[in-house]
CSV table of N, CA and C in Angstrom, one decimal:
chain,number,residue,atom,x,y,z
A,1,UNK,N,77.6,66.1,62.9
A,1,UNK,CA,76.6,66.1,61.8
A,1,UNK,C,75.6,67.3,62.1
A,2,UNK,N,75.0,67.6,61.2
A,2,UNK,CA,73.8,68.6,60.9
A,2,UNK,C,72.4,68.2,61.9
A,3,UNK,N,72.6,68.9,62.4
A,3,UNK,CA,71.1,68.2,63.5
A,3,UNK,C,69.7,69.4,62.8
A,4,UNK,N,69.8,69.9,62.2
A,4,UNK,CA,68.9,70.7,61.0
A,4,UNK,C,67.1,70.2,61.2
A,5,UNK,N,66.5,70.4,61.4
A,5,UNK,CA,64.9,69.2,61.2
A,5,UNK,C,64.6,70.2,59.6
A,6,UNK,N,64.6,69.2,58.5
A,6,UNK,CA,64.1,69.4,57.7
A,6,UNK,C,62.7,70.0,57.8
A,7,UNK,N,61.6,70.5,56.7
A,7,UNK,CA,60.7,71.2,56.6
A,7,UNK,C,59.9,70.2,56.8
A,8,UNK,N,59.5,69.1,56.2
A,8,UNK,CA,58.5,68.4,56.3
A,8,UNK,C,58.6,67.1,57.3
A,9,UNK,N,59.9,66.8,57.7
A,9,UNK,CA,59.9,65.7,59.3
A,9,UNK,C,59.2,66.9,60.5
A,10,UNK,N,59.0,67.9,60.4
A,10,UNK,CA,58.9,68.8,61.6
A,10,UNK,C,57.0,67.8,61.6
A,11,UNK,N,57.8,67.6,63.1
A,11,UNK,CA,56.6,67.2,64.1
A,11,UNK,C,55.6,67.7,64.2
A,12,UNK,N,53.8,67.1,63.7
A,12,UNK,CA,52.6,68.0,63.3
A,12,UNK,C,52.4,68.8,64.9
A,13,UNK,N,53.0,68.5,65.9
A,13,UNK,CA,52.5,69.3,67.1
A,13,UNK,C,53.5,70.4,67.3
A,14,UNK,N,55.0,70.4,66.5
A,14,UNK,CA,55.7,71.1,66.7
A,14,UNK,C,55.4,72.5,65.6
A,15,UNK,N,54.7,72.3,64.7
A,15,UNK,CA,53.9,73.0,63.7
A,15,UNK,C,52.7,73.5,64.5
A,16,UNK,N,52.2,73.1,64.7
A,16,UNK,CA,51.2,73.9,65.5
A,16,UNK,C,51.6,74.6,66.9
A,17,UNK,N,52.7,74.0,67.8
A,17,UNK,CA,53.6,75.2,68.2
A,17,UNK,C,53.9,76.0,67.9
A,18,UNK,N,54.6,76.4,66.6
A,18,UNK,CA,54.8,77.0,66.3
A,18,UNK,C,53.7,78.6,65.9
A,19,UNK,N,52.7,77.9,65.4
A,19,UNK,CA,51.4,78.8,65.1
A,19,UNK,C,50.8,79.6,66.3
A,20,UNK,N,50.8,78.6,67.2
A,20,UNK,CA,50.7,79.3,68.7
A,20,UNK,C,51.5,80.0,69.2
A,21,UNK,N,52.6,80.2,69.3
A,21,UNK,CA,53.4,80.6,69.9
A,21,UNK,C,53.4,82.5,68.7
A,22,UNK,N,53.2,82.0,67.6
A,22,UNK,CA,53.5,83.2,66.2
A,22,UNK,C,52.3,84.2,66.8
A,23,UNK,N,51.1,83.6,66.9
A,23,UNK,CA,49.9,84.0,67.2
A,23,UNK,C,49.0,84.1,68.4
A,24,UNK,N,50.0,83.7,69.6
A,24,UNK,CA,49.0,83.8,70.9
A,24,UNK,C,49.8,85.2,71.3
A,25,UNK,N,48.2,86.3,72.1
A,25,UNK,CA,48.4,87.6,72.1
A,25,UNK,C,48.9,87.9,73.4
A,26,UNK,N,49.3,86.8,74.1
A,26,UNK,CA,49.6,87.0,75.4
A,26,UNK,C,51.4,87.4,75.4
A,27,UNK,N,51.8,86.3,74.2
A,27,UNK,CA,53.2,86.2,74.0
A,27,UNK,C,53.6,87.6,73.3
A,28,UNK,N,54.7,88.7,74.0
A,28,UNK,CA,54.7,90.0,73.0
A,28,UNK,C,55.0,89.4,71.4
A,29,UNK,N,55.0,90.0,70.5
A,29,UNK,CA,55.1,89.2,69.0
A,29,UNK,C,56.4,88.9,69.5
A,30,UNK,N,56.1,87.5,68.8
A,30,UNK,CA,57.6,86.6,69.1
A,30,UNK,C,58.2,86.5,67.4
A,31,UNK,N,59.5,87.0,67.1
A,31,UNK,CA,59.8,87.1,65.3
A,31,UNK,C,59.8,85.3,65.4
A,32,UNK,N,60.8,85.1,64.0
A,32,UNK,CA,60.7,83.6,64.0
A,32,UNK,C,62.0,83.6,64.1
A,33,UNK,N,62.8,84.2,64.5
A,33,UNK,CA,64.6,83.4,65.4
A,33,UNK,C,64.2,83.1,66.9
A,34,UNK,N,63.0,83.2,67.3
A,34,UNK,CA,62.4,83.1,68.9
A,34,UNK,C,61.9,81.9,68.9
A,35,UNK,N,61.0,81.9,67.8
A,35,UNK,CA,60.0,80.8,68.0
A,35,UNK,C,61.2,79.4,67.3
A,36,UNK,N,61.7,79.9,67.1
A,36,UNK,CA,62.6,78.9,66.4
A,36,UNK,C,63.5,78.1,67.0
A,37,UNK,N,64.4,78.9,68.2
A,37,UNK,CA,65.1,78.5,68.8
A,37,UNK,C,64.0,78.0,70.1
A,38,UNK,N,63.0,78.4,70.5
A,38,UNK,CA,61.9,77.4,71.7
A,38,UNK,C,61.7,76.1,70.7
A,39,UNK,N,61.2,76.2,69.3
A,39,UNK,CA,61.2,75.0,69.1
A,39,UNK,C,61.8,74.1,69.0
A,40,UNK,N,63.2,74.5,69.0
A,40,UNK,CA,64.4,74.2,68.3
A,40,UNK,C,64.2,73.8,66.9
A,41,UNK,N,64.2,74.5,65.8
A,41,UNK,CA,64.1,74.0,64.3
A,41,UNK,C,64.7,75.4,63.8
A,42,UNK,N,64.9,75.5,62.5
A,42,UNK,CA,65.8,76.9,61.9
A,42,UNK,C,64.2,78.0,61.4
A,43,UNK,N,64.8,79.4,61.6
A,43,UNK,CA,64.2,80.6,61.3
A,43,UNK,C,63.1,80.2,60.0
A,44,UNK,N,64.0,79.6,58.9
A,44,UNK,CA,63.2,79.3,58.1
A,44,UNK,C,62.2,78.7,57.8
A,45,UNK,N,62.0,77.5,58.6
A,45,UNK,CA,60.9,76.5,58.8
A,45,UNK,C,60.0,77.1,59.4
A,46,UNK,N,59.9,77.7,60.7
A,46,UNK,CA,59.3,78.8,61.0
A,46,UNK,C,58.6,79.0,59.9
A,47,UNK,N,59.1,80.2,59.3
A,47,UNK,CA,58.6,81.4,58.7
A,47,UNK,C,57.3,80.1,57.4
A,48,UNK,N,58.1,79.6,57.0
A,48,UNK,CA,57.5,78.5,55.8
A,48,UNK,C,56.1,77.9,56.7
A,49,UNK,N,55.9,77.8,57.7
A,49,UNK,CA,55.4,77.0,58.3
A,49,UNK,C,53.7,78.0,58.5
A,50,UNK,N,54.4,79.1,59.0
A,50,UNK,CA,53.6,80.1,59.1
A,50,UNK,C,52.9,80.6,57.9
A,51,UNK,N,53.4,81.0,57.0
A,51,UNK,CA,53.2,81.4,55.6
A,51,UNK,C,51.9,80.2,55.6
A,52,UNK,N,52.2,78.7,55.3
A,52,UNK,CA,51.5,77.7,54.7
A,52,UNK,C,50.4,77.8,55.8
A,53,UNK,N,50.1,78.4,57.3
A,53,UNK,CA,49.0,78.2,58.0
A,53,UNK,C,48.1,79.5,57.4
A,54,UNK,N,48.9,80.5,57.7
A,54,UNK,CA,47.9,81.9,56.4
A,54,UNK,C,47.4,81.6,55.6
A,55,UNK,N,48.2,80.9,54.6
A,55,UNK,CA,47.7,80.7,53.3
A,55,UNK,C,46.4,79.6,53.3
A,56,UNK,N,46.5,78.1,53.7
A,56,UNK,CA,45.7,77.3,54.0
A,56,UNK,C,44.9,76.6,55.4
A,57,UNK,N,45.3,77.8,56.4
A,57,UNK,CA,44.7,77.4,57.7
A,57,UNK,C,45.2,75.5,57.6
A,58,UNK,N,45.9,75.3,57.3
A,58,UNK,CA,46.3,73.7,57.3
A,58,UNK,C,47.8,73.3,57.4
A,59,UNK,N,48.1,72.4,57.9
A,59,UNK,CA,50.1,72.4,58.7
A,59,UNK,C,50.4,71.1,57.9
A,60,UNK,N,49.1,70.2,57.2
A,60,UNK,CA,49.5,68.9,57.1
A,60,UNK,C,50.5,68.8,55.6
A,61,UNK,N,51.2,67.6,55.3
A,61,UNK,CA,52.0,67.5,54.2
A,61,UNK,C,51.6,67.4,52.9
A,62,UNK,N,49.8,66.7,53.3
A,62,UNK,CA,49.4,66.8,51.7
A,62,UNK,C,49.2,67.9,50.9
A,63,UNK,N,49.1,67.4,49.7
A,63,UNK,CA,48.5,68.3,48.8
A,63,UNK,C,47.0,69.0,49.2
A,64,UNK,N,46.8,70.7,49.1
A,64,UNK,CA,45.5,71.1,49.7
A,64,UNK,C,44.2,70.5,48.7
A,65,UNK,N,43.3,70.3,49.4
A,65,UNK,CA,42.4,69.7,48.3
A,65,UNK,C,41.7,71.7,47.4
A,66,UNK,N,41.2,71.0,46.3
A,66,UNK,CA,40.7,72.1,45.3
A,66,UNK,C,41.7,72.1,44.4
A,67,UNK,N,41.8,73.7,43.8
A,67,UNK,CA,42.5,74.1,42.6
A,67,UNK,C,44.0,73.5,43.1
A,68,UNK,N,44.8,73.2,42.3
A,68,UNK,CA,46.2,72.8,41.9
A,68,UNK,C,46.4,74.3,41.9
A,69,UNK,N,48.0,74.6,42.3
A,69,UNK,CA,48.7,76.1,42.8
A,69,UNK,C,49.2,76.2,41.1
A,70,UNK,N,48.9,77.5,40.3
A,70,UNK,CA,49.6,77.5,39.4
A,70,UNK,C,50.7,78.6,39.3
């Protein structure tokens, strides 16, 4: 079977792993096939994960509060 971790079962600490690991200056830039495979979850989730902490400084599943995305 597919051992894959879907986008939104990913672990709120393994999300914020991720952020750390994207963003701590000690680490030389790590791409997201690095951070991906220490997390073990796929490139993409990564990247998605990252994107949504830029965009809303927030990792969690809900909807962001304010404007609705149009």
């Amino acid at each position: 079977g597919c051992n894959c971790i879907h986008l939104m079962s990913l672990p709120l600490h393994k999300r914020y792993e991720i952020v750390f690991l994207a963003e701590h200056k000690n680490v030389s830039q790590l791409g997201p096939q690095r951070i991906a495979k220490i997390v073990k979850c796929i490139p993409k989730t990564v990247t998605r994960w990252l994107t949504r902490w830029i965009e809303t400084k927030g990792l969690s599943d809900r909807s962001r509060s304010g404007a609705p995305r149009r």
